[in-house]
Structures are given as C-alpha cells and as structure tokens.
Amino acid sequence: SLIDGLSFSLPPNGIVGVIGPNGVGKTTLFKTIVGLEPLDGGDLKIGETVKISYVDQSRSNIDPNKTLWEVVSDGLDFITVGKTEIPSRAYVSKFGFKGPDQQKKAGVLSGGERNRLNLALTLKEGGNLLLLDEPTNDLDVETLSSLENALLEFPGCAVVITHDRWFLDRIATHILAYEGTDEKPDQWYWFEGNFEAYEQNKIERLGPDAAKPHRSTHRKLTRD
C-alpha cells in the first residue's frame, strides 16, 4: 500500500501542508477522502456538516470548448461564492483574468492559467474543507498572494499538497510529512507548526542529515 497506518485529525480552521516526494501517495490521500479511491482498511470519518471542495489536478472535467468565464460562471452575470452573490466577471478577475482573457477557451490555457482557473472553481464551491493539490504551480506573484489571502481568510479547514516551502512557511498551521525510509517506506509524521518549524523539529528528532532532500523509495505504485 502507498499509505499505511496513517492517523490524524484535521484541526478547526487549520491549514495543513502535505509534503513529500512524488509517488508516495499524497494525491491518493485526497482521492480517498473524496471517495475516488477505496480504503484498503481502517476508517475515514467525515463529519455530517463537512462540505469538501476539491478539484482534481488532472482537470479532466473542464469543457475545453467553453471560455474560462463560462466555466466559472456557467454563463451567469452573478454567481454565489460561499453565501455571497457577486458579479461573475469581477470574481474571475480576482484570479488574474482581466477583460479579453476571460474569453479564452479553456482548452488553450497555459499551465499557470489552468491552475488559476482551478483555484477559482475550488474557492467558488464554498465548502468548509478545501483540498488543494499543488495550487501554487506556475502562479505569478499577484495570484500567489491572492491564494495566500484567500486561505488565511477561509473560515474552514484547508489541506494543501505543495512543494513550495515558502508558501507553507507563510500559511501552514500544521504539516503532514512523508518520512519514509528503506526500512519503513510508509512512515508519515504529523506536526503542529509551519514548514520551517517542522524542519527544525525533524533535525532535532533525526539529526542534521534529516534536512537533506531524499528521493522516494523505489517501489511499485500498487495497492496490497
């Protein structure tokens, strides 16, 4: 299995950074939470009042023939974001899409533009649990700042998969870190604090070499 014996509780209003090399099960964890991947064992408990907002990083459900404004607004001049009704074009512009940019077809957007579109769709859903998979990829400084502010002001809990340590230093309240070794390839660690505090804690626990980047253990990405 990719993840074995993982146990943690999401803190109220917390922003949890999920870190680790590619291939260790970070995206699988998200897909398990939203029901797209089955559990091999154990329990996943989601409260009755929890509403999850998650956009798959593959972006497979976006119609490439629609403009990005149509994708976000469904063609409506006003949309509801959370519990607030706002002009749809003003909302889309918050994510760096000004004027003519809003008429671009979703199928021809660059990687950074698609990431901003995903962010607009995710925050529009108005859930109280945000699952964001690599949201900072290809973002410009202005949009990255908008993302940080949106997360800090978000009234619920957010879980963010990212390799951007500076982003996690600014916004994370907790870290879920992959610490797998050849002997224990499924080892994860739960920490209260931002990335910088986690790194210091890791050195104190495991020694100076723990701060050096490690490749993920080579093994097949299959389920037992």
PDB file of C-alpha atoms in Angstrom:
ATOM      1  CA  SER A   1       0.000   0.000   0.000  1.00  0.00           C
ATOM      2  CA  LEU A   2       1.081   3.605  -0.531  1.00  0.00           C
ATOM      3  CA  ILE A   3      -0.024   4.832   2.894  1.00  0.00           C
ATOM      4  CA  ASP A   4      -0.133   2.512   5.891  1.00  0.00           C
ATOM      5  CA  GLY A   5      -1.239   3.248   9.449  1.00  0.00           C
ATOM      6  CA  LEU A   6      -1.846   6.956   8.838  1.00  0.00           C
ATOM      7  CA  SER A   7      -3.939   8.634  11.536  1.00  0.00           C
ATOM      8  CA  PHE A   8      -4.638  12.324  12.109  1.00  0.00           C
ATOM      9  CA  SER A   9      -7.485  14.713  12.860  1.00  0.00           C
ATOM     10  CA  LEU A  10      -7.942  17.956  10.957  1.00  0.00           C
ATOM     11  CA  PRO A  11      -7.841  20.931  13.348  1.00  0.00           C
ATOM     12  CA  PRO A  12     -10.641  23.546  13.189  1.00  0.00           C
ATOM     13  CA  ASN A  13      -9.629  26.432  10.873  1.00  0.00           C
ATOM     14  CA  GLY A  14      -6.287  24.757  10.306  1.00  0.00           C
ATOM     15  CA  ILE A  15      -4.192  24.910   7.126  1.00  0.00           C
ATOM     16  CA  VAL A  16      -2.375  21.592   6.716  1.00  0.00           C
ATOM     17  CA  GLY A  17       0.558  21.284   4.336  1.00  0.00           C
ATOM     18  CA  VAL A  18       1.104  17.776   2.916  1.00  0.00           C
ATOM     19  CA  ILE A  19       4.728  17.331   1.852  1.00  0.00           C
ATOM     20  CA  GLY A  20       6.827  14.566   0.361  1.00  0.00           C
ATOM     21  CA  PRO A  21       8.347  13.414  -2.939  1.00  0.00           C
ATOM     22  CA  ASN A  22       6.211  12.371  -5.883  1.00  0.00           C
ATOM     23  CA  GLY A  23       4.795   8.870  -5.775  1.00  0.00           C
ATOM     24  CA  VAL A  24       4.289   8.461  -2.029  1.00  0.00           C
ATOM     25  CA  GLY A  25       0.513   8.736  -2.035  1.00  0.00           C
ATOM     26  CA  LYS A  26      -0.306  12.419  -1.471  1.00  0.00           C
ATOM     27  CA  THR A  27      -2.856  12.689  -4.279  1.00  0.00           C
ATOM     28  CA  THR A  28      -4.147   9.193  -3.425  1.00  0.00           C
ATOM     29  CA  LEU A  29      -4.882  10.516   0.077  1.00  0.00           C
ATOM     30  CA  PHE A  30      -7.051  13.291  -1.413  1.00  0.00           C
ATOM     31  CA  LYS A  31      -8.848  10.885  -3.736  1.00  0.00           C
ATOM     32  CA  THR A  32      -9.557   8.604  -0.778  1.00  0.00           C
ATOM     33  CA  ILE A  33     -11.048  11.482   1.217  1.00  0.00           C
ATOM     34  CA  VAL A  34     -13.420  12.431  -1.619  1.00  0.00           C
ATOM     35  CA  GLY A  35     -14.316   8.818  -2.374  1.00  0.00           C
ATOM     36  CA  LEU A  36     -12.478   8.419  -5.687  1.00  0.00           C
ATOM     37  CA  GLU A  37     -10.141   5.759  -4.233  1.00  0.00           C
ATOM     38  CA  PRO A  38     -11.188   2.928  -1.878  1.00  0.00           C
ATOM     39  CA  LEU A  39      -9.641   2.397   1.553  1.00  0.00           C
ATOM     40  CA  ASP A  40      -7.586  -0.788   1.930  1.00  0.00           C
ATOM     41  CA  GLY A  41      -8.541  -0.844   5.593  1.00  0.00           C
ATOM     42  CA  GLY A  42      -9.321   1.289   8.625  1.00  0.00           C
ATOM     43  CA  ASP A  43     -11.837   4.106   8.901  1.00  0.00           C
ATOM     44  CA  LEU A  44     -12.289   7.507   7.299  1.00  0.00           C
ATOM     45  CA  LYS A  45     -14.650   9.655   9.330  1.00  0.00           C
ATOM     46  CA  ILE A  46     -16.088  12.816   7.778  1.00  0.00           C
ATOM     47  CA  GLY A  47     -18.497  14.918   9.838  1.00  0.00           C
ATOM     48  CA  GLU A  48     -22.070  15.419   8.662  1.00  0.00           C
ATOM     49  CA  THR A  49     -21.547  19.179   8.297  1.00  0.00           C
ATOM     50  CA  VAL A  50     -18.335  18.856   6.254  1.00  0.00           C
ATOM     51  CA  LYS A  51     -18.563  20.038   2.650  1.00  0.00           C
ATOM     52  CA  ILE A  52     -15.459  19.223   0.631  1.00  0.00           C
ATOM     53  CA  SER A  53     -14.181  21.417  -2.205  1.00  0.00           C
ATOM     54  CA  TYR A  54     -11.662  19.591  -4.394  1.00  0.00           C
ATOM     55  CA  VAL A  55     -10.558  19.974  -7.995  1.00  0.00           C
ATOM     56  CA  ASP A  56      -8.576  17.073  -9.437  1.00  0.00           C
ATOM     57  CA  GLN A  57      -5.164  18.219 -10.684  1.00  0.00           C
ATOM     58  CA  SER A  58      -5.824  16.404 -13.973  1.00  0.00           C
ATOM     59  CA  ARG A  59      -8.583  18.982 -14.725  1.00  0.00           C
ATOM     60  CA  SER A  60     -10.340  16.292 -16.762  1.00  0.00           C
ATOM     61  CA  ASN A  61     -13.855  17.594 -16.101  1.00  0.00           C
ATOM     62  CA  ILE A  62     -13.392  21.060 -17.645  1.00  0.00           C
ATOM     63  CA  ASP A  63     -15.025  21.579 -21.063  1.00  0.00           C
ATOM     64  CA  PRO A  64     -12.187  22.740 -23.371  1.00  0.00           C
ATOM     65  CA  ASN A  65     -14.649  24.497 -25.702  1.00  0.00           C
ATOM     66  CA  LYS A  66     -16.037  26.853 -23.063  1.00  0.00           C
ATOM     67  CA  THR A  67     -14.404  30.182 -22.247  1.00  0.00           C
ATOM     68  CA  LEU A  68     -12.853  30.347 -18.820  1.00  0.00           C
ATOM     69  CA  TRP A  69     -15.554  32.853 -17.799  1.00  0.00           C
ATOM     70  CA  GLU A  70     -18.242  30.345 -18.845  1.00  0.00           C
ATOM     71  CA  VAL A  71     -16.501  27.542 -16.944  1.00  0.00           C
ATOM     72  CA  VAL A  72     -16.575  29.565 -13.724  1.00  0.00           C
ATOM     73  CA  SER A  73     -19.894  31.403 -14.162  1.00  0.00           C
ATOM     74  CA  ASP A  74     -22.000  28.917 -16.160  1.00  0.00           C
ATOM     75  CA  GLY A  75     -22.852  31.976 -18.267  1.00  0.00           C
ATOM     76  CA  LEU A  76     -24.444  33.878 -15.360  1.00  0.00           C
ATOM     77  CA  ASP A  77     -23.724  37.553 -14.647  1.00  0.00           C
ATOM     78  CA  PHE A  78     -23.928  36.923 -10.889  1.00  0.00           C
ATOM     79  CA  ILE A  79     -22.671  33.838  -9.042  1.00  0.00           C
ATOM     80  CA  THR A  80     -22.845  32.668  -5.447  1.00  0.00           C
ATOM     81  CA  VAL A  81     -19.473  32.210  -3.749  1.00  0.00           C
ATOM     82  CA  GLY A  82     -19.985  30.626  -0.363  1.00  0.00           C
ATOM     83  CA  LYS A  83     -23.060  32.533   0.796  1.00  0.00           C
ATOM     84  CA  THR A  84     -22.380  35.774  -1.086  1.00  0.00           C
ATOM     85  CA  GLU A  85     -23.689  36.774  -4.525  1.00  0.00           C
ATOM     86  CA  ILE A  86     -21.131  38.708  -6.574  1.00  0.00           C
ATOM     87  CA  PRO A  87     -20.654  39.753 -10.236  1.00  0.00           C
ATOM     88  CA  SER A  88     -19.119  36.786 -12.028  1.00  0.00           C
ATOM     89  CA  ARG A  89     -16.655  38.813 -14.115  1.00  0.00           C
ATOM     90  CA  ALA A  90     -15.366  40.613 -11.023  1.00  0.00           C
ATOM     91  CA  TYR A  91     -14.845  37.253  -9.318  1.00  0.00           C
ATOM     92  CA  VAL A  92     -12.952  35.815 -12.298  1.00  0.00           C
ATOM     93  CA  SER A  93     -10.758  38.933 -12.480  1.00  0.00           C
ATOM     94  CA  LYS A  94      -9.573  38.304  -8.904  1.00  0.00           C
ATOM     95  CA  PHE A  95      -7.573  35.383 -10.291  1.00  0.00           C
ATOM     96  CA  GLY A  96      -5.626  37.458 -12.795  1.00  0.00           C
ATOM     97  CA  PHE A  97      -8.033  37.173 -15.738  1.00  0.00           C
ATOM     98  CA  LYS A  98      -8.733  40.685 -16.989  1.00  0.00           C
ATOM     99  CA  GLY A  99     -11.038  41.728 -19.845  1.00  0.00           C
ATOM    100  CA  PRO A 100     -10.336  39.728 -23.019  1.00  0.00           C
ATOM    101  CA  ASP A 101      -8.510  36.998 -21.048  1.00  0.00           C
ATOM    102  CA  GLN A 102     -11.860  35.842 -19.703  1.00  0.00           C
ATOM    103  CA  GLN A 103     -12.917  34.883 -23.242  1.00  0.00           C
ATOM    104  CA  LYS A 104     -10.057  32.432 -23.755  1.00  0.00           C
ATOM    105  CA  LYS A 105     -11.120  28.857 -24.422  1.00  0.00           C
ATOM    106  CA  ALA A 106     -10.322  26.534 -21.529  1.00  0.00           C
ATOM    107  CA  GLY A 107      -8.650  24.116 -23.932  1.00  0.00           C
ATOM    108  CA  VAL A 108      -5.872  26.557 -24.888  1.00  0.00           C
ATOM    109  CA  LEU A 109      -4.953  27.862 -21.439  1.00  0.00           C
ATOM    110  CA  SER A 110      -1.364  27.612 -20.244  1.00  0.00           C
ATOM    111  CA  GLY A 111      -0.472  25.541 -17.194  1.00  0.00           C
ATOM    112  CA  GLY A 112      -0.454  28.602 -14.959  1.00  0.00           C
ATOM    113  CA  GLU A 113      -3.781  29.820 -16.341  1.00  0.00           C
ATOM    114  CA  ARG A 114      -5.381  26.404 -15.778  1.00  0.00           C
ATOM    115  CA  ASN A 115      -4.090  26.419 -12.217  1.00  0.00           C
ATOM    116  CA  ARG A 116      -5.688  29.827 -11.620  1.00  0.00           C
ATOM    117  CA  LEU A 117      -8.924  28.555 -13.168  1.00  0.00           C
ATOM    118  CA  ASN A 118      -8.850  25.531 -10.848  1.00  0.00           C
ATOM    119  CA  LEU A 119      -8.340  27.827  -7.893  1.00  0.00           C
ATOM    120  CA  ALA A 120     -11.315  29.977  -8.904  1.00  0.00           C
ATOM    121  CA  LEU A 121     -13.511  26.876  -9.244  1.00  0.00           C
ATOM    122  CA  THR A 122     -12.391  25.416  -5.915  1.00  0.00           C
ATOM    123  CA  LEU A 123     -12.953  28.578  -3.885  1.00  0.00           C
ATOM    124  CA  LYS A 124     -16.269  29.194  -5.641  1.00  0.00           C
ATOM    125  CA  GLU A 125     -17.652  25.907  -4.289  1.00  0.00           C
ATOM    126  CA  GLY A 126     -17.750  27.414  -0.812  1.00  0.00           C
ATOM    127  CA  GLY A 127     -17.033  24.207   1.095  1.00  0.00           C
ATOM    128  CA  ASN A 128     -15.667  24.187   4.639  1.00  0.00           C
ATOM    129  CA  LEU A 129     -12.869  21.739   3.779  1.00  0.00           C
ATOM    130  CA  LEU A 130     -10.601  22.744   0.887  1.00  0.00           C
ATOM    131  CA  LEU A 131      -8.354  20.137  -0.743  1.00  0.00           C
ATOM    132  CA  LEU A 132      -5.759  21.825  -2.958  1.00  0.00           C
ATOM    133  CA  ASP A 133      -3.293  19.746  -4.999  1.00  0.00           C
ATOM    134  CA  GLU A 134      -0.187  21.750  -5.994  1.00  0.00           C
ATOM    135  CA  PRO A 135      -2.117  25.051  -6.188  1.00  0.00           C
ATOM    136  CA  THR A 136       1.000  27.247  -6.432  1.00  0.00           C
ATOM    137  CA  ASN A 137       2.399  25.686  -9.633  1.00  0.00           C
ATOM    138  CA  ASP A 138       3.002  28.314 -12.332  1.00  0.00           C
ATOM    139  CA  LEU A 139       1.282  31.087 -10.360  1.00  0.00           C
ATOM    140  CA  ASP A 140       2.547  34.655 -10.679  1.00  0.00           C
ATOM    141  CA  VAL A 141       3.266  36.694  -7.558  1.00  0.00           C
ATOM    142  CA  GLU A 142      -0.076  38.524  -7.654  1.00  0.00           C
ATOM    143  CA  THR A 143      -2.141  35.338  -7.894  1.00  0.00           C
ATOM    144  CA  LEU A 144       0.008  33.589  -5.273  1.00  0.00           C
ATOM    145  CA  SER A 145      -0.682  36.489  -2.906  1.00  0.00           C
ATOM    146  CA  SER A 146      -4.410  36.180  -3.650  1.00  0.00           C
ATOM    147  CA  LEU A 147      -4.260  32.468  -2.839  1.00  0.00           C
ATOM    148  CA  GLU A 148      -2.479  33.097   0.455  1.00  0.00           C
ATOM    149  CA  ASN A 149      -5.016  35.722   1.488  1.00  0.00           C
ATOM    150  CA  ALA A 150      -7.941  33.524   0.470  1.00  0.00           C
ATOM    151  CA  LEU A 151      -6.636  30.641   2.581  1.00  0.00           C
ATOM    152  CA  LEU A 152      -5.875  32.819   5.594  1.00  0.00           C
ATOM    153  CA  GLU A 153      -9.390  34.302   5.430  1.00  0.00           C
ATOM    154  CA  PHE A 154     -11.078  30.956   4.709  1.00  0.00           C
ATOM    155  CA  PRO A 155     -13.489  30.114   7.576  1.00  0.00           C
ATOM    156  CA  GLY A 156     -12.982  26.341   7.296  1.00  0.00           C
ATOM    157  CA  CYS A 157     -10.040  23.956   7.108  1.00  0.00           C
ATOM    158  CA  ALA A 158      -7.663  23.589   4.159  1.00  0.00           C
ATOM    159  CA  VAL A 159      -5.322  20.744   3.218  1.00  0.00           C
ATOM    160  CA  VAL A 160      -2.667  21.676   0.660  1.00  0.00           C
ATOM    161  CA  ILE A 161      -0.283  19.403  -1.246  1.00  0.00           C
ATOM    162  CA  THR A 162       2.690  21.501  -2.310  1.00  0.00           C
ATOM    163  CA  HIS A 163       6.460  21.528  -2.777  1.00  0.00           C
ATOM    164  CA  ASP A 164       6.554  25.290  -2.082  1.00  0.00           C
ATOM    165  CA  ARG A 165       8.182  25.565   1.347  1.00  0.00           C
ATOM    166  CA  TRP A 166       7.997  29.368   1.410  1.00  0.00           C
ATOM    167  CA  PHE A 167       4.263  29.201   0.806  1.00  0.00           C
ATOM    168  CA  LEU A 168       3.896  26.756   3.715  1.00  0.00           C
ATOM    169  CA  ASP A 169       6.057  28.958   5.947  1.00  0.00           C
ATOM    170  CA  ARG A 170       3.547  31.769   5.473  1.00  0.00           C
ATOM    171  CA  ILE A 171       0.242  29.914   5.740  1.00  0.00           C
ATOM    172  CA  ALA A 172       0.549  26.423   7.271  1.00  0.00           C
ATOM    173  CA  THR A 173      -0.623  25.731  10.821  1.00  0.00           C
ATOM    174  CA  HIS A 174       0.217  22.012  10.594  1.00  0.00           C
ATOM    175  CA  ILE A 175       2.416  19.735   8.454  1.00  0.00           C
ATOM    176  CA  LEU A 176       1.753  16.154   7.371  1.00  0.00           C
ATOM    177  CA  ALA A 177       5.159  14.977   6.145  1.00  0.00           C
ATOM    178  CA  TYR A 178       6.336  11.834   4.416  1.00  0.00           C
ATOM    179  CA  GLU A 179       9.401  10.497   6.261  1.00  0.00           C
ATOM    180  CA  GLY A 180       9.652   7.086   4.624  1.00  0.00           C
ATOM    181  CA  THR A 181      12.905   5.119   4.634  1.00  0.00           C
ATOM    182  CA  ASP A 182      14.008   1.839   3.062  1.00  0.00           C
ATOM    183  CA  GLU A 183      13.156   0.132   6.361  1.00  0.00           C
ATOM    184  CA  LYS A 184       9.854   1.997   6.886  1.00  0.00           C
ATOM    185  CA  PRO A 185       8.594   3.121   3.452  1.00  0.00           C
ATOM    186  CA  ASP A 186       5.133   4.085   4.754  1.00  0.00           C
ATOM    187  CA  GLN A 187       6.262   6.433   7.541  1.00  0.00           C
ATOM    188  CA  TRP A 188       4.374   9.758   7.920  1.00  0.00           C
ATOM    189  CA  TYR A 189       4.724  12.433  10.605  1.00  0.00           C
ATOM    190  CA  TRP A 190       2.095  14.895  11.912  1.00  0.00           C
ATOM    191  CA  PHE A 191       3.436  18.233  13.181  1.00  0.00           C
ATOM    192  CA  GLU A 192       1.837  21.388  14.587  1.00  0.00           C
ATOM    193  CA  GLY A 193       3.533  24.435  13.067  1.00  0.00           C
ATOM    194  CA  ASN A 194       4.737  25.744   9.699  1.00  0.00           C
ATOM    195  CA  PHE A 195       7.348  24.191   7.422  1.00  0.00           C
ATOM    196  CA  GLU A 196      10.338  25.966   8.952  1.00  0.00           C
ATOM    197  CA  ALA A 197       9.349  24.801  12.445  1.00  0.00           C
ATOM    198  CA  TYR A 198       8.828  21.257  11.125  1.00  0.00           C
ATOM    199  CA  GLU A 199      12.291  21.204   9.519  1.00  0.00           C
ATOM    200  CA  GLN A 200      13.881  22.269  12.815  1.00  0.00           C
ATOM    201  CA  ASN A 201      11.890  19.625  14.684  1.00  0.00           C
ATOM    202  CA  LYS A 202      12.952  16.992  12.153  1.00  0.00           C
ATOM    203  CA  ILE A 203      16.637  17.825  12.676  1.00  0.00           C
ATOM    204  CA  GLU A 204      16.187  17.642  16.456  1.00  0.00           C
ATOM    205  CA  ARG A 205      14.489  14.236  16.150  1.00  0.00           C
ATOM    206  CA  LEU A 206      16.544  12.620  13.392  1.00  0.00           C
ATOM    207  CA  GLY A 207      19.818  14.543  13.224  1.00  0.00           C
ATOM    208  CA  PRO A 208      21.377  17.048  10.749  1.00  0.00           C
ATOM    209  CA  ASP A 209      21.212  14.657   7.782  1.00  0.00           C
ATOM    210  CA  ALA A 210      17.416  14.705   8.036  1.00  0.00           C
ATOM    211  CA  ALA A 211      17.357  18.183   6.480  1.00  0.00           C
ATOM    212  CA  LYS A 212      18.847  16.879   3.234  1.00  0.00           C
ATOM    213  CA  PRO A 213      16.343  16.064   0.473  1.00  0.00           C
ATOM    214  CA  HIS A 214      15.721  12.375  -0.114  1.00  0.00           C
ATOM    215  CA  ARG A 215      14.265  10.611  -3.097  1.00  0.00           C
ATOM    216  CA  SER A 216      11.228   8.484  -2.524  1.00  0.00           C
ATOM    217  CA  THR A 217      11.838   4.789  -2.041  1.00  0.00           C
ATOM    218  CA  HIS A 218      11.574   2.960  -5.351  1.00  0.00           C
ATOM    219  CA  ARG A 219       8.561   0.666  -5.301  1.00  0.00           C
ATOM    220  CA  LYS A 220       5.573  -0.084  -7.475  1.00  0.00           C
ATOM    221  CA  LEU A 221       2.601   2.211  -7.044  1.00  0.00           C
ATOM    222  CA  THR A 222       0.147  -0.595  -6.399  1.00  0.00           C
ATOM    223  CA  ARG A 223      -2.194  -1.445  -3.593  1.00  0.00           C
ATOM    224  CA  ASP A 224      -1.734  -4.587  -1.488  1.00  0.00           C
TER     225      ASP A 224
END
